[in-house]
XYZ file of N, CA and C in Angstrom:
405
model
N 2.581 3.247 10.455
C 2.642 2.009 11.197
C 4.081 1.530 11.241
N 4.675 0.623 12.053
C 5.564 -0.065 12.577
C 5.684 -1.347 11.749
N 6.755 -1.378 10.582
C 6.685 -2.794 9.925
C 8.238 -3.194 10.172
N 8.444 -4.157 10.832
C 9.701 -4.968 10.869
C 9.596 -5.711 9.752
N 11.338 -5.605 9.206
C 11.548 -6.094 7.861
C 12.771 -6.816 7.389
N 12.739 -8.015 6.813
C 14.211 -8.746 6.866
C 14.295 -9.509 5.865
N 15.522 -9.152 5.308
C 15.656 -10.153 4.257
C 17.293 -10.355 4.350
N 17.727 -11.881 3.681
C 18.822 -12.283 3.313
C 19.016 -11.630 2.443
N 19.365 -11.028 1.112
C 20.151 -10.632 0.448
C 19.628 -9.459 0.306
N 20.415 -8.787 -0.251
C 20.099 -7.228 -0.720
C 19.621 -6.971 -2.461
N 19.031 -6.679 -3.149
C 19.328 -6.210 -4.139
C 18.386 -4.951 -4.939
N 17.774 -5.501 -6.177
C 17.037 -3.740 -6.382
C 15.524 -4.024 -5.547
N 15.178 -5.209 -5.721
C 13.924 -5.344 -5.828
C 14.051 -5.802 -3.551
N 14.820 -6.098 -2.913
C 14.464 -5.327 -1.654
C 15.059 -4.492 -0.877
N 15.502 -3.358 -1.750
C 16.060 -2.059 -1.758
C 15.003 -1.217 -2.109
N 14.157 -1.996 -3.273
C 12.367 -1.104 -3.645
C 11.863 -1.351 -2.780
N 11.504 -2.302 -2.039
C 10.501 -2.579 -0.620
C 10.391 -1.404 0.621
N 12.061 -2.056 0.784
C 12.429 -1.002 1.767
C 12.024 0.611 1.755
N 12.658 1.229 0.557
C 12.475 2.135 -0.077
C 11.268 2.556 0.221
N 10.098 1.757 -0.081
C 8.799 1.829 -0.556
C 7.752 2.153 0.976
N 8.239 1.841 1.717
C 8.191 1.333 3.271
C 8.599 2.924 3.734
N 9.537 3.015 3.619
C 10.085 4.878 4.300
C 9.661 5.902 3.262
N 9.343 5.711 1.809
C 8.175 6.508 0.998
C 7.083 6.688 1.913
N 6.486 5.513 2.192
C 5.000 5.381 2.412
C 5.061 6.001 4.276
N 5.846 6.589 4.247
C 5.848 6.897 5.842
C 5.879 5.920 6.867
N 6.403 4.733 6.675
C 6.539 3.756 7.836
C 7.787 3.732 8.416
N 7.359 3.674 9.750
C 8.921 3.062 10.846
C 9.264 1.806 9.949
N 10.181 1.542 10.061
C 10.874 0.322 9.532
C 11.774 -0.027 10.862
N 11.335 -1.657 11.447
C 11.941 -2.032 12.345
C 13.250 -3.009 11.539
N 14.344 -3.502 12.099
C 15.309 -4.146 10.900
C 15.848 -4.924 12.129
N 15.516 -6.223 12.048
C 16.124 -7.329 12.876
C 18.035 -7.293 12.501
N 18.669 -7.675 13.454
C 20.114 -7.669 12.661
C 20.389 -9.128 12.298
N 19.722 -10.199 11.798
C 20.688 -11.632 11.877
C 20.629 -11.676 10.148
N 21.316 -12.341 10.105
C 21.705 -12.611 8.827
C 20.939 -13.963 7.662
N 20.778 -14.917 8.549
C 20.558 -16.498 8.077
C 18.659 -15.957 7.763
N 18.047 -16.546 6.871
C 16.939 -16.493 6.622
C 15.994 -17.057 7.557
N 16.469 -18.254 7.953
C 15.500 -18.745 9.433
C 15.610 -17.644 10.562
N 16.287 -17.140 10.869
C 17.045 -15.909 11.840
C 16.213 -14.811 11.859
N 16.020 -15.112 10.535
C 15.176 -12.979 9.902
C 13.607 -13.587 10.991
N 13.140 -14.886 9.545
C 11.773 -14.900 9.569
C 11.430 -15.097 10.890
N 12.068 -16.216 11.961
C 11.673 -15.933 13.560
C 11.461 -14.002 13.852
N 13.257 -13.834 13.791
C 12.535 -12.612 14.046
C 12.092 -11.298 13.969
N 11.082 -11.295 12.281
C 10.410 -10.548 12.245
C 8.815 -10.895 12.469
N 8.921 -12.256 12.876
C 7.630 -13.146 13.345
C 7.188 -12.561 14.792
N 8.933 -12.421 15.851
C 8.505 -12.390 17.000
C 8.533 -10.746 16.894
N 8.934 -10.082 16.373
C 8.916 -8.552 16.422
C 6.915 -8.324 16.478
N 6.424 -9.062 15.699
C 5.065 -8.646 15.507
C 4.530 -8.844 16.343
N 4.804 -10.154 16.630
C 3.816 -10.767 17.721
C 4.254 -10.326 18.961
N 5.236 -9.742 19.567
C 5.879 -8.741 20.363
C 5.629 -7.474 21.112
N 4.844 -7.187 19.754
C 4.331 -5.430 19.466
C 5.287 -4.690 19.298
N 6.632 -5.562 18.651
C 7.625 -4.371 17.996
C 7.334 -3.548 17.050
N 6.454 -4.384 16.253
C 6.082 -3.779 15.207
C 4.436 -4.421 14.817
N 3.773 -3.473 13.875
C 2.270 -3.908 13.586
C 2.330 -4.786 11.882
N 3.282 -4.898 11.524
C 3.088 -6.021 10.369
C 4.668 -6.354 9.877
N 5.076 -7.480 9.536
C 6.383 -7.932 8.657
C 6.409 -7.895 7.822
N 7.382 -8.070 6.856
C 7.611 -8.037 5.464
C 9.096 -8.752 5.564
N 8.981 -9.762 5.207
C 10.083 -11.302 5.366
C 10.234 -11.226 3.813
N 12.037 -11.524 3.676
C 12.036 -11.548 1.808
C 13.146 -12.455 1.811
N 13.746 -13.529 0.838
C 14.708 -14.737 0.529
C 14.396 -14.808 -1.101
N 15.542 -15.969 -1.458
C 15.362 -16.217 -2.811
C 14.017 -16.353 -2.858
N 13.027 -17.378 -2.373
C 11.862 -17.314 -3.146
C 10.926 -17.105 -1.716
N 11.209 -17.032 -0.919
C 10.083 -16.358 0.155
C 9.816 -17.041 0.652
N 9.666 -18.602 0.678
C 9.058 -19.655 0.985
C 9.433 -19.838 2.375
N 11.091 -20.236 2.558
C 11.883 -19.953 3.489
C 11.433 -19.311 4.618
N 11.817 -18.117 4.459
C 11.568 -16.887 5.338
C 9.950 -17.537 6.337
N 8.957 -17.157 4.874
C 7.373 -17.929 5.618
C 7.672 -18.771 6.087
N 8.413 -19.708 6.076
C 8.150 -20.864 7.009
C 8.653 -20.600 8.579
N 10.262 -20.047 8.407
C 10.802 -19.482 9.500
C 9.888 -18.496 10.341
N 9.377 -17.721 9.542
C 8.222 -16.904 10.509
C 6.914 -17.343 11.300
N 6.235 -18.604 10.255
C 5.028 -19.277 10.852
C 5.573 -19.981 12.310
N 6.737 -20.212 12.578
C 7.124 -21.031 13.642
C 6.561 -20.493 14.793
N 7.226 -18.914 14.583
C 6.228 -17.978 15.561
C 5.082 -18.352 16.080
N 4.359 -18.948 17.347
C 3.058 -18.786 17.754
C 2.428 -17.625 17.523
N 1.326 -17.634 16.842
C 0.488 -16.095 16.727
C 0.985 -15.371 15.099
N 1.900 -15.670 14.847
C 2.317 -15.637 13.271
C 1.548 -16.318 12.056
N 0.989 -15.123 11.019
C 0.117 -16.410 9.989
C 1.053 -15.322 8.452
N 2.410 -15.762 7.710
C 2.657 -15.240 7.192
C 2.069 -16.112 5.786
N 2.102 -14.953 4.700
C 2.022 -15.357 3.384
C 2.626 -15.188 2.537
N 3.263 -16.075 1.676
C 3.813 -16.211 0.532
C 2.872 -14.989 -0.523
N 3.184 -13.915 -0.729
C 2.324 -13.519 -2.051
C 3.491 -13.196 -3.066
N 3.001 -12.828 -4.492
C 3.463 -12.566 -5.579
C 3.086 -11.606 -6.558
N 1.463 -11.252 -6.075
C 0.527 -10.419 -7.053
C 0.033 -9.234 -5.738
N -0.683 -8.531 -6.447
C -1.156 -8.013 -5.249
C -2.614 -8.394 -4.577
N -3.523 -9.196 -5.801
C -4.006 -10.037 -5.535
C -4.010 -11.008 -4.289
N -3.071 -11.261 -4.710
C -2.810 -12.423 -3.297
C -2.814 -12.030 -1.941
N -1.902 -10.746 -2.053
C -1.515 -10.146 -0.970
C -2.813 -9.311 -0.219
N -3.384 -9.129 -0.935
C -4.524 -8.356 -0.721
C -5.697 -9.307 0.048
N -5.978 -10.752 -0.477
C -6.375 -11.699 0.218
C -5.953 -12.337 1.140
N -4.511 -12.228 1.512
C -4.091 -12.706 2.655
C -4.298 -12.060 3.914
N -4.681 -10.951 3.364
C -4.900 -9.825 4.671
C -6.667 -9.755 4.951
N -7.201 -10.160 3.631
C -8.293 -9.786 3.956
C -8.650 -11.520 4.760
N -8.674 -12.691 4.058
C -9.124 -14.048 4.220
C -8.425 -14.555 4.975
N -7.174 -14.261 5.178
C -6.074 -15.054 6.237
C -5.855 -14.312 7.559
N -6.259 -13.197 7.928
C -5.665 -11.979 8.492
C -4.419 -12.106 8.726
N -3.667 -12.287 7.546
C -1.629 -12.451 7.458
C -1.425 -11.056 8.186
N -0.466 -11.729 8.820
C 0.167 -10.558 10.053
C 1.745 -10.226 8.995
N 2.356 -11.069 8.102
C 3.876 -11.162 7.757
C 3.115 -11.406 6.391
N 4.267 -10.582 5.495
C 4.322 -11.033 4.257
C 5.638 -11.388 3.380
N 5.572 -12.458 3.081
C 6.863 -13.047 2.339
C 6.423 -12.732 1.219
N 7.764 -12.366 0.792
C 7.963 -12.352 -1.017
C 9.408 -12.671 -1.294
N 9.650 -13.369 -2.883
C 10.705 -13.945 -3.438
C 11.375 -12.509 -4.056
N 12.681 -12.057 -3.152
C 13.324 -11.296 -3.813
C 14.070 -11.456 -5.188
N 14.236 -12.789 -5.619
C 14.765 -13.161 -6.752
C 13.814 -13.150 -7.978
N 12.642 -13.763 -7.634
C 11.618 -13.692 -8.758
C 10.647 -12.218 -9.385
N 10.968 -11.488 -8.084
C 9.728 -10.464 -8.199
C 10.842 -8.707 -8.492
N 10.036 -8.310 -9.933
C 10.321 -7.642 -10.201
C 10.062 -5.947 -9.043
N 11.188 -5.344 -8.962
C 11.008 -4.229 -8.097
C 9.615 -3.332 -7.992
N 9.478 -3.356 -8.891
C 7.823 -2.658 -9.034
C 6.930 -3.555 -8.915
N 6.620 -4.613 -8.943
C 5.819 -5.807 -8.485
C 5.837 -5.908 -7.154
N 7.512 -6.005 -6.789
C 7.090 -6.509 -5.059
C 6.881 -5.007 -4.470
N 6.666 -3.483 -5.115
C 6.153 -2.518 -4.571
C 4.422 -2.363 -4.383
N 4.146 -3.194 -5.007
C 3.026 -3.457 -5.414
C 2.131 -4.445 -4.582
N 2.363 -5.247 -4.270
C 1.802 -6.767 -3.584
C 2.341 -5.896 -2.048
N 3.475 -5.215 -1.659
C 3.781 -4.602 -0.518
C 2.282 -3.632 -0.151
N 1.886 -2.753 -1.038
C 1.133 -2.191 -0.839
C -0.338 -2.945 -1.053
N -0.570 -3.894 -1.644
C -1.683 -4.017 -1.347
C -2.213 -4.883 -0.073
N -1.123 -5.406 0.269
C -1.138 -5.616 1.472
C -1.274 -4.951 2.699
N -0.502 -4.068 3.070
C -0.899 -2.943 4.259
C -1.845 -1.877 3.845
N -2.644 -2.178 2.859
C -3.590 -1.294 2.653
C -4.856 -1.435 3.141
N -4.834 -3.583 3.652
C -6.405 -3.490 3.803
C -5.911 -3.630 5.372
N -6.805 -2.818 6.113
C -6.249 -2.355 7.656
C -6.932 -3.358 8.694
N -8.296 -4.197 7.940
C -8.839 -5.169 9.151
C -8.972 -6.329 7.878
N -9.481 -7.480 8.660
C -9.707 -8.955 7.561
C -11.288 -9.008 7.622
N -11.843 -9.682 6.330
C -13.578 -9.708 6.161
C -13.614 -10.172 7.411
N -14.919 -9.386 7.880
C -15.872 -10.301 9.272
C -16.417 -11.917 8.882
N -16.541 -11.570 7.444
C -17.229 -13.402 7.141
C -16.171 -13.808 7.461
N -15.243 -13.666 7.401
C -13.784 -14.345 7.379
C -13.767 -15.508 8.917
N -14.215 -14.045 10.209
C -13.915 -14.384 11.501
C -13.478 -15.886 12.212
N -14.828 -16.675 11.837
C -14.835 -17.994 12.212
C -13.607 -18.699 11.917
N -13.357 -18.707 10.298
C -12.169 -19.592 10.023
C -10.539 -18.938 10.449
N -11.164 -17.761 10.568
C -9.535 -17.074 10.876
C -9.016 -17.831 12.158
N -10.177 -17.932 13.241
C -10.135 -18.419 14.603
C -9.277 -19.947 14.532
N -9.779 -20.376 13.490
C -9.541 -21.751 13.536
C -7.838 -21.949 13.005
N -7.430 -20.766 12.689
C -6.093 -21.064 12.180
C -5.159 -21.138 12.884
N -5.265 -21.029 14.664
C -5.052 -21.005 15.932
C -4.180 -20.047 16.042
């Protein structure tokens, strides 16, 4: 699959993402702007675009980025940290973008919450109704 991917800073832990992303056999789309509002628009509009079939938005704590990306119409990104989370955002939210805190999250953690995220490929059907409602 096609994941556009952006983050403000560089270091081990989204150098593991990345990494983790061209392991796992994915295109990696790479917006060029620099500023964190910049990325999260656009790896928001890359998706919603059909540049790519999911984001992966990263900043000091991720929050950022998610917000910059939700601006996107048609964008529902999530803050995760576990893979837990991440795993429910895809299934309960149908999160199209996933933010994570490159500062907080250890390299093998955010390899982790990365993958359990693009692993679940559709969101619960119970889900449907409220997903609708998230406009």
């Amino acid at each position: 699959m096609r994941v556009s991917f952006g983050s403000d800073d560089e270091n081990d832990t989204s150098r593991a993402v990345l990494q983790a992303l061209t392991d796992d056999g994915h295109e990696v789309v790479r917006p060029s702007f620099a500023t964190w509002p910049q990325l999260g628009r656009a790896v928001g509009s890359d998706v919603v675009e059909g540049r790519a079939d999911y984001g992966v938005v990263m900043c000091w704590t991720g929050t950022g980025t998610a917000i910059a990306a939700n601006k996107v119409p048609g964008v529902r990104a999530a803050l995760a940290w576990d893979p837990w989370v991440a795993r429910g955002a895809r299934l309960w939210n149908d999160a199209n973008v996933l933010a994570m805190s490159l500062k907080r999250l250890a390299p093998d953690v955010a390899v982790e919450v990365l993958r359990a995220f693009l692993a679940e490929p559709t969101p619960d059907p119970d889900e449907a109704e409220n997903i609708k409602r998230l406009g």
